[in-house]
Coordinates of C-alpha atoms in Angstrom, one line a residue:
M137 CA 10.9 40.1 -8.0
T138 CA 9.5 39.8 -4.5
D139 CA 7.5 36.7 -3.0
Q140 CA 3.3 37.2 -3.3
S141 CA 3.2 36.6 0.5
D142 CA 5.0 39.7 0.9
K143 CA 2.0 41.7 -0.2
M144 CA 0.2 40.1 3.2
T145 CA 3.3 41.3 5.3
L146 CA 3.6 44.6 7.5
G147 CA 7.0 45.1 5.2
P148 CA 10.4 45.7 7.2
V149 CA 8.6 46.3 10.6
G150 CA 6.6 42.4 10.1
G151 CA 10.0 41.0 8.7
A152 CA 11.9 42.3 11.7
F153 CA 9.1 40.5 14.1
A154 CA 8.9 37.4 12.1
D155 CA 12.9 37.3 12.4
A156 CA 12.8 37.9 15.9
L157 CA 10.2 34.9 16.6
T158 CA 12.5 32.6 14.5
L159 CA 15.0 33.4 16.8
I160 CA 13.0 33.0 20.1
R161 CA 12.3 29.2 18.4
L162 CA 16.0 28.6 18.1
L163 CA 16.8 30.0 22.0
V164 CA 13.8 28.0 23.3
T165 CA 14.9 24.9 22.0
P166 CA 17.9 24.0 24.4
V167 CA 15.6 25.0 27.1
I168 CA 13.1 22.1 26.1
M169 CA 15.7 19.7 25.6
A170 CA 17.5 20.4 29.3
L171 CA 14.1 19.9 30.9
I172 CA 13.5 16.8 29.1
I173 CA 16.8 15.4 30.0
W174 CA 16.7 16.9 33.5
K175 CA 13.3 15.4 34.9
W176 CA 10.9 13.9 32.0
P177 CA 8.8 12.0 32.4
D178 CA 7.5 14.0 35.5
P179 CA 4.0 15.5 34.8
Q180 CA 4.6 18.8 36.0
I181 CA 7.8 18.9 33.8
A182 CA 6.2 17.5 30.8
L183 CA 3.6 20.2 31.0
L184 CA 6.0 22.9 31.4
T185 CA 8.0 21.3 28.6
S186 CA 5.4 20.8 26.0
F187 CA 3.5 24.3 26.8
L188 CA 7.1 25.7 25.7
F189 CA 7.2 23.5 22.8
I190 CA 3.7 24.5 21.6
I191 CA 4.9 28.3 22.2
A192 CA 7.9 27.5 19.9
A193 CA 5.7 25.6 17.4
V194 CA 3.1 28.8 17.2
T195 CA 6.1 31.0 16.3
D196 CA 6.2 29.4 13.4
I197 CA 2.8 30.2 12.2
F198 CA 3.2 33.7 12.9
D199 CA 6.6 34.5 11.8
D200 CA 5.3 33.3 8.3
W201 CA 2.0 35.3 9.0
F202 CA 3.9 39.1 9.7
G203 CA 7.1 38.3 7.8
G204 CA 6.0 36.3 4.8
A205 CA 8.1 33.3 3.1
A206 CA 11.4 32.6 4.5
R207 CA 12.7 33.9 1.4
S208 CA 10.9 37.4 1.8
L209 CA 13.1 40.5 1.2
T210 CA 11.7 42.0 4.3
R211 CA 13.4 39.3 6.2
R212 CA 17.0 39.5 7.3
Y213 CA 17.4 36.2 8.8
G214 CA 14.3 34.5 6.9
Y215 CA 16.8 31.6 6.2
L216 CA 16.8 30.4 9.5
D217 CA 12.9 29.9 9.6
D218 CA 13.0 26.4 8.4
I219 CA 16.3 25.4 10.0
A220 CA 14.7 26.6 13.2
D221 CA 11.6 24.4 12.6
T222 CA 14.1 21.3 12.2
V223 CA 16.6 22.2 15.2
L224 CA 13.3 22.6 17.5
I225 CA 12.1 19.0 16.1
I226 CA 15.3 17.1 16.1
G227 CA 16.4 18.5 19.4
S228 CA 13.4 17.5 21.4
L229 CA 13.5 14.1 19.8
T230 CA 17.0 13.4 20.7
A231 CA 16.3 14.6 24.2
L232 CA 13.5 12.2 24.4
A233 CA 15.6 9.5 22.8
F234 CA 18.2 10.2 25.4
V235 CA 16.0 9.6 28.4
L236 CA 14.5 6.3 27.0
H237 CA 17.9 4.9 26.4
R238 CA 19.0 6.0 29.8
G239 CA 16.2 4.4 31.3
G240 CA 16.3 0.9 29.4
L241 CA 13.0 2.0 27.7
M242 CA 14.2 2.4 24.2
H243 CA 12.2 0.7 21.6
W244 CA 12.5 0.4 17.8
A245 CA 9.3 2.0 17.2
F246 CA 10.6 4.9 18.3
A247 CA 14.1 4.6 17.3
V248 CA 13.6 3.9 13.7
P249 CA 11.5 7.2 12.6
V250 CA 13.7 9.1 14.9
G251 CA 16.9 7.6 13.3
I252 CA 15.2 8.5 9.8
L253 CA 14.5 11.9 10.6
I254 CA 17.9 12.6 12.2
G255 CA 19.8 10.8 9.6
R256 CA 18.0 12.6 6.5
E257 CA 18.6 15.9 8.0
L258 CA 22.4 15.2 8.5
I259 CA 22.5 13.6 4.7
V260 CA 20.6 16.7 3.5
G261 CA 22.9 19.2 5.3
L262 CA 26.0 17.7 4.5
F263 CA 25.4 17.5 0.6
K264 CA 23.7 21.0 0.5
G265 CA 25.2 22.9 3.4
F266 CA 26.2 26.0 2.0
E267 CA 22.6 26.4 0.2
L268 CA 20.5 25.4 3.6
S269 CA 22.6 27.8 5.6
R270 CA 21.7 30.7 3.0
Y271 CA 18.0 29.7 1.9
G272 CA 16.8 27.0 4.5
W273 CA 15.4 23.8 3.8
P274 CA 13.3 22.7 0.5
D275 CA 9.9 24.1 0.5
N276 CA 7.1 22.1 -0.9
L277 CA 4.3 20.5 -0.1
I278 CA 5.5 17.0 1.0
S279 CA 8.4 18.8 3.6
N280 CA 5.4 21.1 4.9
A281 CA 3.4 17.9 5.7
K282 CA 6.7 16.2 7.2
T283 CA 7.0 19.2 9.5
G284 CA 3.5 19.1 10.4
F285 CA 3.5 15.7 11.0
A286 CA 7.0 15.9 13.2
M287 CA 5.7 18.8 15.3
L288 CA 2.4 17.1 16.3
G289 CA 3.8 13.7 17.0
T290 CA 6.6 15.6 18.7
A291 CA 4.3 17.7 21.1
L292 CA 2.4 14.5 22.0
L293 CA 5.4 12.4 22.8
V294 CA 7.0 15.2 24.9
G295 CA 3.5 16.0 26.3
S296 CA 2.6 12.3 26.9
P297 CA 3.0 11.8 30.8
W298 CA 0.5 14.7 31.4
L299 CA -1.8 13.9 28.6
T300 CA -2.1 10.4 29.6
Q301 CA -3.3 11.2 33.0
L302 CA -5.8 13.8 31.5
W303 CA -7.0 10.7 29.0
D304 CA -7.2 8.5 31.9
R305 CA -9.3 10.8 34.1
L306 CA -11.7 10.9 31.0
R307 CA -12.1 7.5 30.5
A308 CA -12.5 6.4 33.6
G309 CA -15.9 5.9 34.9
D310 CA -16.9 5.2 38.8
D311 CA -16.9 1.5 38.3
R312 CA -13.2 1.3 36.0
M313 CA -11.4 4.0 38.4
M314 CA -9.1 1.4 39.9
E315 CA -9.0 -0.6 36.5
V316 CA -7.6 2.5 34.4
Y317 CA -5.4 4.0 37.0
S318 CA -3.7 0.6 37.7
A319 CA -2.7 0.6 33.8
A320 CA -2.4 4.0 31.9
S321 CA -3.4 4.2 28.4
P322 CA -0.7 4.1 25.9
L323 CA -2.8 6.0 23.4
I324 CA -1.2 9.5 23.2
W325 CA 2.2 8.1 23.1
I326 CA 1.1 5.6 20.3
V327 CA -0.5 8.3 18.3
G328 CA 2.7 10.7 18.6
Q329 CA 4.7 7.8 17.3
A330 CA 2.3 7.2 14.3
C331 CA 2.7 10.9 13.6
V332 CA 6.6 10.8 13.9
W333 CA 6.4 7.7 11.6
I334 CA 4.5 9.4 9.1
A335 CA 6.9 12.5 9.0
A336 CA 10.0 10.1 8.4
V337 CA 8.5 8.6 5.7
F338 CA 7.5 12.0 4.2
S339 CA 11.2 13.1 4.7
L340 CA 12.6 10.2 3.0
I341 CA 10.2 11.2 -0.3
S342 CA 11.4 15.0 0.3
A343 CA 15.0 14.3 0.6
Y344 CA 15.0 12.2 -2.6

């Protein structure tokens, strides 16, 4: 019996297109990691990296739209869908952690939720490796919320250098220009970290 979502797809053609989007997400991840490790937090590199990350994240929406759920019979590589999401998030956060550690800027507020997310995926992968390789990560409301917050948080953290510059321009009045530019706002980074913390909590609940 097929998924109800199959009725909303374009059949085998839509499934093939969805699989292609999933594979694109997997292929873009190493590029994102390399850019982060190479020259993040350079604002121009951060802008390019966050653009690639957003493109990769958007493919997750469209592969479900065109090909149905990960277990849809119209998809040949649907089992890679959720795995590609995890690889994108964990890969990007790992690259950020490496850069922060290299620069002596690692803080527990970043390290703890990232460690939880990475540890959760490793533990779940070890215990359910074969099933995950065939069917993807367990799909429920909590795990979907975890992925959503993790995607949003990672996008904000990766793009924080140029987003912070943009935010500072918006909040800088004529009489506060020097004050604002001498002390960049940590708001974008804090919001990104908060999203990753929420994702970490949801990841523990969904793993349980």
